[in-house]
Amino acid sequence: MSTIKLKGYRRSNSLFGIRNHVVVMSTVSCANSVVEQIGKVDADSIAITHQHGCTHMGADTEQVLRTLSGTCDNANVGGILLVGLGCETANVDEIASRIDHSGKMVETLVIQEIGDLRRIMDVAHESLRRIKQFVSKQRRSDFDISSLTVGLECGGSDPFSGITANPAVGFVSDRLVELGATVILSEIPEMIGAEAPMESRIPDNAVKQKLLARIRDYVQMAKDAGGDLRGCNPAPGNIKAGLSTIEEKSLGCIIKGGHSDINEFVEYAGRPKCEGLVVMDTPGNDPESVTGMVAGGANLVLFTTGVGTPVGNPVAPVVKISSNTRMYQHMSDFIDIDAGKIIAGARIETVADEMFEFLLDVCNGTRTATEVNNCREFAVNRIGPAL
Amino acid sequence: MVTRPRQNLEDYAVILSDKDNVATALVDLPAGDYMLGSGSDQPAITVPEDIKGGFKLALSDIDKGGPIYKYGYLIGLATEDIAKGNCVHVHNLISSV
């Protein structure tokens, strides 16, 4: 089998980052303002804030911890400053203990321990100076593309998504799988009605049953919420573009996964154990879904859109692919690849080749539109209420 | 009067599977008579109203309650009788979930 070598930052024997980000991570929403101020003063670092970290229960606590630590654990991150309040569930020590420190520097800061803001800023500044010195000494080395994990997402879909952009992504996905990489297909509600073409590609019966049960859960959740999926998925913008039902949207959505077998069903923000194509349990909400895949290790995300969206991620480049040329021209600086030219006669394989080459370039350092525009959405999927 | 040369529906729309009873317009599709495939002189399908790019049209008459297929799979059920050539969307198609 032919292989492709890329340049990346070694974190452990099998994991390489295609970026070397320094992250300032808030561990609880109470620390958000402080984290934002640190991020403003230190433009080289990426400040990540969110609405979680405390007063959640059981599986939710585990999911929040997994997402926050998984984001820091992503191979694209070379240095982390964890900023906590001091009394929260998702405390800095708990999160630091879940991060594989190989090839990374992790420091912590607890607001209640330091006290006043001026000293907090001084301590943060010192920490970040050490971390940046550490990451600046790291050099890119060769790694095989099989170490790469790629997430797949579609957001703001239109009827062209399933005809142009998603089939092109499907070709790229199959090619990555052939090369031994890991590809994550996500968005369980957008598999409702598309069970039949997926089932036949899941060799392991336990994986198949878990996925089918989770799809049924989402139908039930929608019914329990007092209605059904109509009116919320497809979203109003999907319907305005011509998508009529969730089945139609789903059948177009899953084409991103190409024709490969599905080897694993991974929990939200969990790290896949299998290579090849896997499915992650994420909602259809784009920022939450992308955040889950990146926390699960995705180095890069291929994201198709019909009506256009800026959504990116703090630590993983998101390659934005338009399904139609009209939107591409309208929102050109948000889009990397226009698959709409398939409508005008370009072959799907040609666009897939262009996308694959661009993916390799992005791995080697080319910045995507989301990176250039600082689109850094971070949203944790929650299971239950806060107390 | 100049008559427009009869055009092939598939120059405007795509049929994603042989099993499908709807086609998806790839570009704005003007009302008129279209051929389906090649060979026939007769209009194979009459589209009574313009159909916007991205929207679906029925390839055959579909009875109320009847299945609607796209990509070769069920995408929902007709909520009213749909005549061949008409637009198929949320006004006459409902999810079967």
CSV table of C-alpha atoms in Angstrom, one decimal:
chain,number,residue,atom,x,y,z
A,1,MET,CA,0.0,0.0,0.0
A,2,SER,CA,1.3,3.4,-0.8
A,3,THR,CA,1.8,5.8,2.0
A,4,ILE,CA,2.0,9.6,2.3
A,5,LYS,CA,4.4,11.4,4.6
A,6,LEU,CA,3.4,14.6,6.4
A,7,LYS,CA,5.2,17.0,8.6
A,8,GLY,CA,4.0,17.3,12.2
A,9,TYR,CA,4.7,17.7,15.9
A,10,ARG,CA,5.4,14.5,17.7
A,11,ARG,CA,3.3,14.1,20.9
A,12,SER,CA,3.7,10.3,21.5
A,13,ASN,CA,4.9,7.4,19.3
A,14,SER,CA,1.7,7.3,17.3
A,15,LEU,CA,0.3,10.8,17.6
A,16,PHE,CA,1.4,13.9,15.7
A,17,GLY,CA,0.0,17.4,15.7
A,18,ILE,CA,-0.4,19.4,12.5
A,19,ARG,CA,-0.4,22.6,14.6
A,20,ASN,CA,1.5,23.5,17.7
A,21,HIS,CA,-1.1,25.6,19.5
A,22,VAL,CA,-0.8,27.1,23.0
A,23,VAL,CA,-4.2,27.0,24.7
A,24,VAL,CA,-5.5,28.8,27.7
A,25,MET,CA,-8.4,26.6,28.8
A,26,SER,CA,-11.1,27.7,31.2
A,27,THR,CA,-12.1,24.7,33.3
A,28,VAL,CA,-15.3,26.3,34.5
A,29,SER,CA,-17.5,29.1,33.3
A,30,CYS,CA,-16.7,31.2,36.4
A,31,ALA,CA,-13.2,31.6,35.1
A,32,ASN,CA,-14.2,32.8,31.6
A,33,SER,CA,-13.6,36.5,32.1
A,34,VAL,CA,-10.1,35.9,33.4
A,35,VAL,CA,-9.3,33.5,30.6
A,36,GLU,CA,-10.6,36.1,28.0
A,37,GLN,CA,-8.4,38.8,29.5
A,38,ILE,CA,-5.4,36.5,29.5
A,39,GLY,CA,-6.2,35.7,25.8
A,40,LYS,CA,-6.4,39.4,25.0
A,41,VAL,CA,-3.0,40.2,26.5
A,42,ASP,CA,-1.4,37.2,24.9
A,43,ALA,CA,-2.2,37.1,21.3
A,44,ASP,CA,-0.1,34.0,20.5
A,45,SER,CA,-2.4,31.8,22.7
A,46,ILE,CA,-5.9,30.6,22.1
A,47,ALA,CA,-8.3,31.3,24.9
A,48,ILE,CA,-11.1,28.7,25.2
A,49,THR,CA,-14.2,29.5,27.3
A,50,HIS,CA,-17.5,27.6,27.7
A,51,GLN,CA,-20.6,27.4,29.9
A,52,HIS,CA,-19.7,24.3,31.9
A,53,GLY,CA,-17.4,22.8,34.5
A,54,CYS,CA,-19.6,22.7,37.6
A,55,THR,CA,-23.1,21.7,38.9
A,56,HIS,CA,-23.6,18.9,36.4
A,57,MET,CA,-24.2,15.4,37.4
A,58,GLY,CA,-23.1,11.8,36.6
A,59,ALA,CA,-22.6,11.1,32.9
A,60,ASP,CA,-22.7,14.8,32.2
A,61,THR,CA,-19.7,15.5,34.5
A,62,GLU,CA,-17.8,12.8,32.8
A,63,GLN,CA,-18.7,14.1,29.3
A,64,VAL,CA,-17.6,17.7,30.2
A,65,LEU,CA,-14.3,16.4,31.7
A,66,ARG,CA,-13.8,14.2,28.6
A,67,THR,CA,-14.4,17.2,26.3
A,68,LEU,CA,-12.2,19.7,28.1
A,69,SER,CA,-9.3,17.3,28.7
A,70,GLY,CA,-9.7,15.8,25.2
A,71,THR,CA,-9.4,19.2,23.6
A,72,CYS,CA,-6.2,19.8,25.5
A,73,ASP,CA,-5.1,16.3,24.6
A,74,ASN,CA,-5.6,16.9,20.9
A,75,ALA,CA,-2.2,16.4,19.1
A,76,ASN,CA,-2.5,19.9,17.6
A,77,VAL,CA,-2.0,21.4,21.1
A,78,GLY,CA,1.6,21.8,22.3
A,79,GLY,CA,1.1,23.8,25.4
A,80,ILE,CA,-1.8,24.3,27.8
A,81,LEU,CA,-2.5,26.7,30.7
A,82,LEU,CA,-5.5,25.4,32.6
A,83,VAL,CA,-7.3,28.2,34.5
A,84,GLY,CA,-9.8,27.2,37.2
A,85,LEU,CA,-11.7,28.9,39.9
A,86,GLY,CA,-10.8,26.5,42.7
A,87,CYS,CA,-14.2,25.1,43.9
A,88,GLU,CA,-15.5,23.5,40.7
A,89,THR,CA,-16.0,19.9,39.6
A,90,ALA,CA,-13.8,20.2,36.5
A,91,ASN,CA,-10.8,21.3,38.5
A,92,VAL,CA,-7.4,21.9,37.0
A,93,ASP,CA,-5.8,18.9,38.6
A,94,GLU,CA,-8.5,16.5,37.4
A,95,ILE,CA,-8.2,17.8,33.8
A,96,ALA,CA,-4.4,17.8,33.9
A,97,SER,CA,-4.3,14.2,35.0
A,98,ARG,CA,-6.3,13.2,32.0
A,99,ILE,CA,-3.9,14.8,29.5
A,100,ASP,CA,-1.1,12.7,28.0
A,101,HIS,CA,1.9,15.0,28.7
A,102,SER,CA,4.1,13.5,25.9
A,103,GLY,CA,5.5,16.3,23.9
A,104,LYS,CA,3.3,18.9,25.7
A,105,MET,CA,3.7,21.3,28.5
A,106,VAL,CA,0.8,21.7,30.9
A,107,GLU,CA,0.6,24.4,33.6
A,108,THR,CA,-2.3,25.3,35.9
A,109,LEU,CA,-3.6,28.4,37.6
A,110,VAL,CA,-6.3,28.6,40.3
A,111,ILE,CA,-8.0,32.0,40.7
A,112,GLN,CA,-9.0,31.5,44.4
A,113,GLU,CA,-5.4,30.5,45.3
A,114,ILE,CA,-3.7,33.5,43.7
A,115,GLY,CA,-6.3,36.1,44.7
A,116,ASP,CA,-6.3,39.4,43.0
A,117,LEU,CA,-6.5,40.0,39.2
A,118,ARG,CA,-3.2,41.8,38.8
A,119,ARG,CA,-1.2,38.9,40.3
A,120,ILE,CA,-3.3,36.4,38.3
A,121,MET,CA,-2.3,38.2,35.1
A,122,ASP,CA,1.4,38.2,36.2
A,123,VAL,CA,1.3,34.4,37.0
A,124,ALA,CA,-0.5,33.7,33.7
A,125,HIS,CA,2.1,35.7,31.8
A,126,GLU,CA,5.0,33.8,33.4
A,127,SER,CA,3.3,30.5,32.7
A,128,LEU,CA,2.7,31.3,29.1
A,129,ARG,CA,6.3,32.5,28.6
A,130,ARG,CA,7.6,29.1,29.8
A,131,ILE,CA,5.0,27.3,27.6
A,132,LYS,CA,5.8,29.3,24.5
A,133,GLN,CA,9.5,28.8,25.0
A,134,PHE,CA,8.8,25.0,25.2
A,135,VAL,CA,6.7,24.8,22.0
A,136,SER,CA,9.0,27.1,20.1
A,137,LYS,CA,11.8,24.5,20.5
A,138,GLN,CA,9.7,21.8,18.9
A,139,ARG,CA,10.4,20.9,15.3
A,140,ARG,CA,8.2,19.2,12.7
A,141,SER,CA,9.1,15.7,11.8
A,142,ASP,CA,7.9,13.2,9.2
A,143,PHE,CA,4.9,11.1,10.1
A,144,ASP,CA,2.7,8.7,8.1
A,145,ILE,CA,-0.8,9.9,7.1
A,146,SER,CA,-2.1,6.8,8.9
A,147,SER,CA,-1.6,8.7,12.2
A,148,LEU,CA,-4.0,11.3,11.1
A,149,THR,CA,-7.6,11.6,12.4
A,150,VAL,CA,-10.1,13.5,10.3
A,151,GLY,CA,-13.6,14.5,11.4
A,152,LEU,CA,-16.5,15.0,8.9
A,153,GLU,CA,-19.2,17.5,9.4
A,154,CYS,CA,-22.0,19.1,7.4
A,155,GLY,CA,-23.8,22.3,8.5
A,156,GLY,CA,-26.3,24.5,6.9
A,157,SER,CA,-27.0,21.7,4.3
A,158,ASP,CA,-28.9,22.3,1.2
A,159,PRO,CA,-30.1,19.8,-1.5
A,160,PHE,CA,-26.8,20.2,-3.3
A,161,SER,CA,-24.8,19.0,-0.3
A,162,GLY,CA,-25.8,15.4,-0.9
A,163,ILE,CA,-25.1,15.7,-4.6
A,164,THR,CA,-21.8,17.6,-4.8
A,165,ALA,CA,-19.9,18.4,-1.6
A,166,ASN,CA,-20.7,15.3,0.4
A,167,PRO,CA,-20.0,12.7,-2.3
A,168,ALA,CA,-16.6,14.5,-2.9
A,169,VAL,CA,-15.9,14.3,0.8
A,170,GLY,CA,-16.9,10.6,0.6
A,171,PHE,CA,-14.2,9.9,-2.0
A,172,VAL,CA,-11.6,11.7,0.3
A,173,SER,CA,-12.9,9.7,3.3
A,174,ASP,CA,-12.5,6.4,1.5
A,175,ARG,CA,-9.0,7.4,0.4
A,176,LEU,CA,-7.9,8.3,3.9
A,177,VAL,CA,-9.3,5.0,5.2
A,178,GLU,CA,-7.4,3.1,2.5
A,179,LEU,CA,-4.2,4.9,3.7
A,180,GLY,CA,-4.9,3.8,7.3
A,181,ALA,CA,-6.1,7.0,8.7
A,182,THR,CA,-9.0,7.4,11.1
A,183,VAL,CA,-12.1,9.2,9.9
A,184,ILE,CA,-15.0,10.2,12.2
A,185,LEU,CA,-18.5,10.4,10.8
A,186,SER,CA,-20.8,12.2,13.3
A,187,GLU,CA,-24.3,13.8,13.9
A,188,ILE,CA,-26.5,10.9,14.9
A,189,PRO,CA,-29.8,12.8,14.3
A,190,GLU,CA,-28.7,13.2,10.7
A,191,MET,CA,-28.7,9.4,10.4
A,192,ILE,CA,-32.4,9.2,11.1
A,193,GLY,CA,-33.9,7.6,8.0
A,194,ALA,CA,-30.5,6.6,6.6
A,195,GLU,CA,-30.2,3.4,8.7
A,196,ALA,CA,-30.6,1.1,5.7
A,197,PRO,CA,-27.6,2.2,3.6
A,198,MET,CA,-25.4,2.3,6.8
A,199,GLU,CA,-26.4,-1.0,8.4
A,200,SER,CA,-24.9,-3.1,5.6
A,201,ARG,CA,-21.5,-1.5,6.1
A,202,ILE,CA,-21.2,-2.3,9.8
A,203,PRO,CA,-19.5,-5.8,10.1
A,204,ASP,CA,-19.7,-5.9,13.9
A,205,ASN,CA,-23.2,-6.6,15.2
A,206,ALA,CA,-22.6,-5.0,18.6
A,207,VAL,CA,-21.5,-1.7,16.9
A,208,LYS,CA,-24.5,-1.9,14.6
A,209,GLN,CA,-27.0,-2.3,17.5
A,210,LYS,CA,-25.4,0.5,19.5
A,211,LEU,CA,-25.7,2.9,16.6
A,212,LEU,CA,-29.3,1.9,15.7
A,213,ALA,CA,-30.3,2.3,19.4
A,214,ARG,CA,-28.7,5.7,19.6
A,215,ILE,CA,-30.5,6.8,16.4
A,216,ARG,CA,-33.8,5.6,18.0
A,217,ASP,CA,-33.0,7.5,21.2
A,218,TYR,CA,-32.8,10.8,19.2
A,219,VAL,CA,-36.2,10.2,17.6
A,220,GLN,CA,-37.6,9.5,21.1
A,221,MET,CA,-35.9,12.6,22.6
A,222,ALA,CA,-37.5,14.7,19.9
A,223,LYS,CA,-40.9,13.2,20.7
A,224,ASP,CA,-40.4,13.6,24.5
A,225,ALA,CA,-39.5,17.2,24.0
A,226,GLY,CA,-43.1,17.7,23.0
A,227,GLY,CA,-43.1,17.4,19.2
A,228,ASP,CA,-41.1,15.7,16.6
A,229,LEU,CA,-38.1,16.5,14.4
A,230,ARG,CA,-40.1,18.5,12.0
A,231,GLY,CA,-39.5,22.2,12.5
A,232,CYS,CA,-36.1,21.7,14.2
A,233,ASN,CA,-34.4,19.3,11.9
A,234,PRO,CA,-34.4,20.0,9.0
A,235,ALA,CA,-33.8,23.5,10.2
A,236,PRO,CA,-35.8,26.4,8.6
A,237,GLY,CA,-32.8,27.2,6.3
A,238,ASN,CA,-32.5,23.7,5.1
A,239,ILE,CA,-36.2,23.7,4.2
A,240,LYS,CA,-36.0,27.1,2.4
A,241,ALA,CA,-33.2,25.6,0.3
A,242,GLY,CA,-35.4,22.7,-0.7
A,243,LEU,CA,-34.7,19.9,1.8
A,244,SER,CA,-38.1,18.5,2.9
A,245,THR,CA,-37.6,15.8,5.5
A,246,ILE,CA,-35.0,14.5,8.0
A,247,GLU,CA,-34.7,11.3,5.9
A,248,GLU,CA,-33.7,13.4,2.8
A,249,LYS,CA,-31.2,15.4,4.8
A,250,SER,CA,-29.8,12.3,6.5
A,251,LEU,CA,-29.4,10.3,3.2
A,252,GLY,CA,-27.4,13.2,1.8
A,253,CYS,CA,-25.4,13.7,5.1
A,254,ILE,CA,-24.1,10.1,5.4
A,255,ILE,CA,-22.6,10.2,1.9
A,256,LYS,CA,-19.6,12.0,3.6
A,257,GLY,CA,-18.6,8.6,5.0
A,258,GLY,CA,-18.0,7.2,1.5
A,259,HIS,CA,-18.4,3.4,1.1
A,260,SER,CA,-16.0,2.2,3.8
A,261,ASP,CA,-17.0,-0.2,6.6
A,262,ILE,CA,-17.9,1.4,9.9
A,263,ASN,CA,-15.7,-0.1,12.6
A,264,GLU,CA,-16.6,1.5,15.8
A,265,PHE,CA,-19.3,3.6,17.6
A,266,VAL,CA,-17.5,6.1,19.8
A,267,GLU,CA,-19.0,8.1,22.7
A,268,TYR,CA,-19.1,11.9,22.4
A,269,ALA,CA,-15.5,13.3,22.7
A,270,GLY,CA,-14.1,9.8,23.1
A,271,ARG,CA,-11.0,8.7,21.4
A,272,PRO,CA,-11.5,6.1,18.6
A,273,LYS,CA,-9.7,2.8,19.3
A,274,CYS,CA,-10.1,1.6,15.7
A,275,GLU,CA,-8.6,3.0,12.6
A,276,GLY,CA,-10.7,3.4,9.5
A,277,LEU,CA,-14.2,4.9,9.5
A,278,VAL,CA,-15.9,5.3,12.9
A,279,VAL,CA,-19.1,7.0,14.0
A,280,MET,CA,-19.1,9.4,16.9
A,281,ASP,CA,-22.2,10.1,19.1
A,282,THR,CA,-22.6,13.8,18.4
A,283,PRO,CA,-25.7,16.0,17.9
A,284,GLY,CA,-26.5,17.7,14.7
A,285,ASN,CA,-25.5,21.1,16.3
A,286,ASP,CA,-22.3,22.0,14.3
A,287,PRO,CA,-20.1,23.6,17.0
A,288,GLU,CA,-21.0,20.8,19.5
A,289,SER,CA,-20.4,18.1,16.9
A,290,VAL,CA,-17.0,19.5,15.8
A,291,THR,CA,-15.9,20.1,19.4
A,292,GLY,CA,-16.7,16.5,20.2
A,293,MET,CA,-14.7,15.1,17.2
A,294,VAL,CA,-11.7,17.4,17.9
A,295,ALA,CA,-11.8,16.4,21.6
A,296,GLY,CA,-11.8,12.8,20.4
A,297,GLY,CA,-8.5,13.5,18.5
A,298,ALA,CA,-9.5,14.9,15.1
A,299,ASN,CA,-6.5,16.8,13.7
A,300,LEU,CA,-8.6,18.4,11.0
A,301,VAL,CA,-12.3,18.6,10.0
A,302,LEU,CA,-13.8,18.5,6.5
A,303,PHE,CA,-17.0,20.6,6.8
A,304,THR,CA,-19.5,20.9,3.9
A,305,THR,CA,-22.1,23.6,3.8
A,306,GLY,CA,-24.9,24.6,1.4
A,307,VAL,CA,-26.2,27.8,2.9
A,308,GLY,CA,-22.9,28.9,4.4
A,309,THR,CA,-21.4,29.0,7.9
A,310,PRO,CA,-18.2,30.4,9.5
A,311,VAL,CA,-18.0,27.6,12.1
A,312,GLY,CA,-14.5,26.6,13.0
A,313,ASN,CA,-12.7,25.2,16.0
A,314,PRO,CA,-10.0,26.5,18.4
A,315,VAL,CA,-7.4,23.8,17.8
A,316,ALA,CA,-8.2,22.0,14.6
A,317,PRO,CA,-8.2,23.5,11.1
A,318,VAL,CA,-11.7,23.2,9.6
A,319,VAL,CA,-11.7,22.9,5.8
A,320,LYS,CA,-14.9,24.5,4.5
A,321,ILE,CA,-16.5,23.1,1.3
A,322,SER,CA,-19.4,24.8,-0.4
A,323,SER,CA,-22.1,22.6,-2.2
A,324,ASN,CA,-23.0,25.4,-4.6
A,325,THR,CA,-21.1,28.1,-6.4
A,326,ARG,CA,-23.7,30.8,-5.8
A,327,MET,CA,-23.0,30.6,-2.0
A,328,TYR,CA,-19.3,30.2,-2.6
A,329,GLN,CA,-19.2,33.5,-4.5
A,330,HIS,CA,-21.4,35.2,-1.8
A,331,MET,CA,-19.3,33.9,1.2
A,332,SER,CA,-16.0,33.3,-0.6
A,333,ASP,CA,-13.6,34.2,2.3
A,334,PHE,CA,-15.3,31.6,4.5
A,335,ILE,CA,-14.9,28.8,2.0
A,336,ASP,CA,-11.8,26.8,1.0
A,337,ILE,CA,-13.1,24.5,-1.7
A,338,ASP,CA,-16.1,24.9,-4.0
A,339,ALA,CA,-17.8,21.6,-4.8
A,340,GLY,CA,-20.6,23.5,-6.6
A,341,LYS,CA,-18.6,23.3,-9.8
A,342,ILE,CA,-19.8,19.7,-10.0
A,343,ILE,CA,-23.2,21.1,-10.9
A,344,ALA,CA,-21.6,22.9,-13.9
A,345,GLY,CA,-20.0,19.6,-15.0
A,346,ALA,CA,-16.8,19.0,-13.0
A,347,ARG,CA,-16.3,15.4,-12.0
A,348,ILE,CA,-16.8,14.5,-8.3
A,349,GLU,CA,-13.4,12.7,-8.4
A,350,THR,CA,-11.7,15.9,-9.7
A,351,VAL,CA,-13.1,18.0,-6.8
A,352,ALA,CA,-12.2,15.1,-4.4
A,353,ASP,CA,-8.6,15.2,-5.7
A,354,GLU,CA,-8.5,19.0,-5.2
A,355,MET,CA,-9.8,18.6,-1.7
A,356,PHE,CA,-7.3,15.8,-0.8
A,357,GLU,CA,-4.4,17.9,-2.1
A,358,PHE,CA,-5.6,20.8,0.0
A,359,LEU,CA,-6.0,18.6,3.0
A,360,LEU,CA,-2.3,17.6,2.7
A,361,ASP,CA,-1.3,21.2,2.3
A,362,VAL,CA,-3.3,22.1,5.5
A,363,CYS,CA,-1.6,19.3,7.4
A,364,ASN,CA,1.8,20.8,6.3
A,365,GLY,CA,0.8,24.3,7.4
A,366,THR,CA,-1.5,26.0,5.0
A,367,ARG,CA,-4.1,27.9,6.9
A,368,THR,CA,-7.8,27.3,6.3
A,369,ALA,CA,-10.4,30.0,6.0
A,370,THR,CA,-11.5,29.3,9.5
A,371,GLU,CA,-8.0,29.8,10.8
A,372,VAL,CA,-7.4,33.0,8.9
A,373,ASN,CA,-10.7,34.4,10.1
A,374,ASN,CA,-10.2,33.3,13.7
A,375,CYS,CA,-13.4,31.2,13.6
A,376,ARG,CA,-13.0,29.2,16.9
A,377,GLU,CA,-16.3,27.9,18.0
A,378,PHE,CA,-16.2,25.7,21.1
A,379,ALA,CA,-19.4,24.1,22.4
A,380,VAL,CA,-19.8,21.1,24.7
A,381,ASN,CA,-22.7,18.8,24.3
A,382,ARG,CA,-24.6,18.4,27.5
A,383,ILE,CA,-26.8,15.5,28.5
A,384,GLY,CA,-28.8,16.8,31.4
A,385,PRO,CA,-29.6,19.9,33.4
A,386,ALA,CA,-27.3,21.9,35.8
A,387,LEU,CA,-28.1,22.0,39.5
B,1,MET,CA,-44.4,31.5,-33.2
B,2,VAL,CA,-41.1,30.0,-32.6
B,3,THR,CA,-41.2,26.7,-30.7
B,4,ARG,CA,-38.4,26.0,-28.3
B,5,PRO,CA,-36.5,22.8,-29.0
B,6,ARG,CA,-37.7,20.2,-26.5
B,7,GLN,CA,-35.1,19.7,-23.8
B,8,ASN,CA,-34.0,16.8,-21.8
B,9,LEU,CA,-35.0,17.0,-18.1
B,10,GLU,CA,-31.6,15.6,-17.1
B,11,ASP,CA,-29.9,18.8,-18.4
B,12,TYR,CA,-31.6,20.6,-15.5
B,13,ALA,CA,-32.2,17.9,-12.9
B,14,VAL,CA,-30.6,14.8,-11.5
B,15,ILE,CA,-32.2,11.4,-10.8
B,16,LEU,CA,-30.0,9.9,-8.1
B,17,SER,CA,-31.3,6.3,-8.3
B,18,ASP,CA,-33.4,4.2,-10.7
B,19,LYS,CA,-35.8,3.6,-7.8
B,20,ASP,CA,-36.5,7.3,-7.3
B,21,ASN,CA,-39.8,8.9,-8.1
B,22,VAL,CA,-38.5,12.4,-7.7
B,23,ALA,CA,-35.7,14.3,-9.5
B,24,THR,CA,-33.8,17.2,-8.0
B,25,ALA,CA,-33.4,20.4,-10.0
B,26,LEU,CA,-29.7,21.3,-10.2
B,27,VAL,CA,-30.5,24.7,-11.7
B,28,ASP,CA,-33.7,26.8,-12.0
B,29,LEU,CA,-36.0,24.7,-14.2
B,30,PRO,CA,-38.5,26.6,-16.3
B,31,ALA,CA,-42.0,25.3,-16.7
B,32,GLY,CA,-42.5,23.4,-20.0
B,33,ASP,CA,-42.3,20.0,-21.6
B,34,TYR,CA,-39.2,17.8,-21.1
B,35,MET,CA,-38.0,14.5,-22.4
B,36,LEU,CA,-36.8,11.9,-20.0
B,37,GLY,CA,-33.8,10.1,-21.5
B,38,SER,CA,-33.5,10.1,-25.3
B,39,GLY,CA,-35.3,8.8,-28.3
B,40,SER,CA,-38.9,9.8,-27.7
B,41,ASP,CA,-40.5,12.7,-29.6
B,42,GLN,CA,-43.4,13.0,-27.2
B,43,PRO,CA,-43.1,15.2,-24.1
B,44,ALA,CA,-42.3,12.7,-21.4
B,45,ILE,CA,-42.9,15.1,-18.5
B,46,THR,CA,-44.8,18.4,-18.3
B,47,VAL,CA,-43.6,20.8,-15.6
B,48,PRO,CA,-46.5,23.1,-14.9
B,49,GLU,CA,-44.6,25.7,-12.8
B,50,ASP,CA,-41.0,26.9,-12.6
B,51,ILE,CA,-38.9,24.8,-10.2
B,52,LYS,CA,-36.1,26.5,-8.3
B,53,GLY,CA,-32.7,24.8,-8.3
B,54,GLY,CA,-32.4,22.4,-5.3
B,55,PHE,CA,-36.1,21.6,-5.3
B,56,LYS,CA,-37.7,18.3,-6.3
B,57,LEU,CA,-40.2,17.3,-8.9
B,58,ALA,CA,-42.4,14.2,-9.2
B,59,LEU,CA,-41.3,11.8,-12.0
B,60,SER,CA,-44.6,10.0,-11.8
B,61,ASP,CA,-48.1,10.5,-10.4
B,62,ILE,CA,-47.9,9.8,-6.6
B,63,ASP,CA,-51.0,8.9,-4.6
B,64,LYS,CA,-51.8,10.5,-1.3
B,65,GLY,CA,-50.0,8.4,1.4
B,66,GLY,CA,-47.6,7.0,-1.2
B,67,PRO,CA,-43.9,6.6,-0.7
B,68,ILE,CA,-41.4,9.1,-2.1
B,69,TYR,CA,-37.9,7.9,-2.9
B,70,LYS,CA,-34.7,9.8,-3.4
B,71,TYR,CA,-31.1,8.4,-3.3
B,72,GLY,CA,-33.0,5.0,-3.7
B,73,TYR,CA,-34.5,5.3,-0.2
B,74,LEU,CA,-37.7,6.5,1.4
B,75,ILE,CA,-37.6,10.2,2.2
B,76,GLY,CA,-41.3,10.4,3.3
B,77,LEU,CA,-44.9,10.1,2.3
B,78,ALA,CA,-47.2,12.2,0.0
B,79,THR,CA,-49.7,14.2,2.0
B,80,GLU,CA,-51.9,14.7,-1.1
B,81,ASP,CA,-52.1,13.4,-4.7
B,82,ILE,CA,-49.0,14.7,-6.5
B,83,ALA,CA,-49.2,14.9,-10.3
B,84,LYS,CA,-46.1,14.0,-12.4
B,85,GLY,CA,-44.0,17.1,-13.0
B,86,ASN,CA,-45.1,19.0,-9.9
B,87,CYS,CA,-42.9,20.3,-7.2
B,88,VAL,CA,-42.5,18.0,-4.2
B,89,HIS,CA,-41.6,19.7,-0.9
B,90,VAL,CA,-43.0,20.3,2.6
B,91,HIS,CA,-46.4,21.3,1.2
B,92,ASN,CA,-47.1,17.7,-0.1
B,93,LEU,CA,-44.4,15.6,1.5
B,94,ILE,CA,-44.0,14.6,5.2
B,95,SER,CA,-41.4,12.6,7.1
B,96,SER,CA,-42.3,9.0,7.9
B,97,VAL,CA,-40.2,9.1,11.1
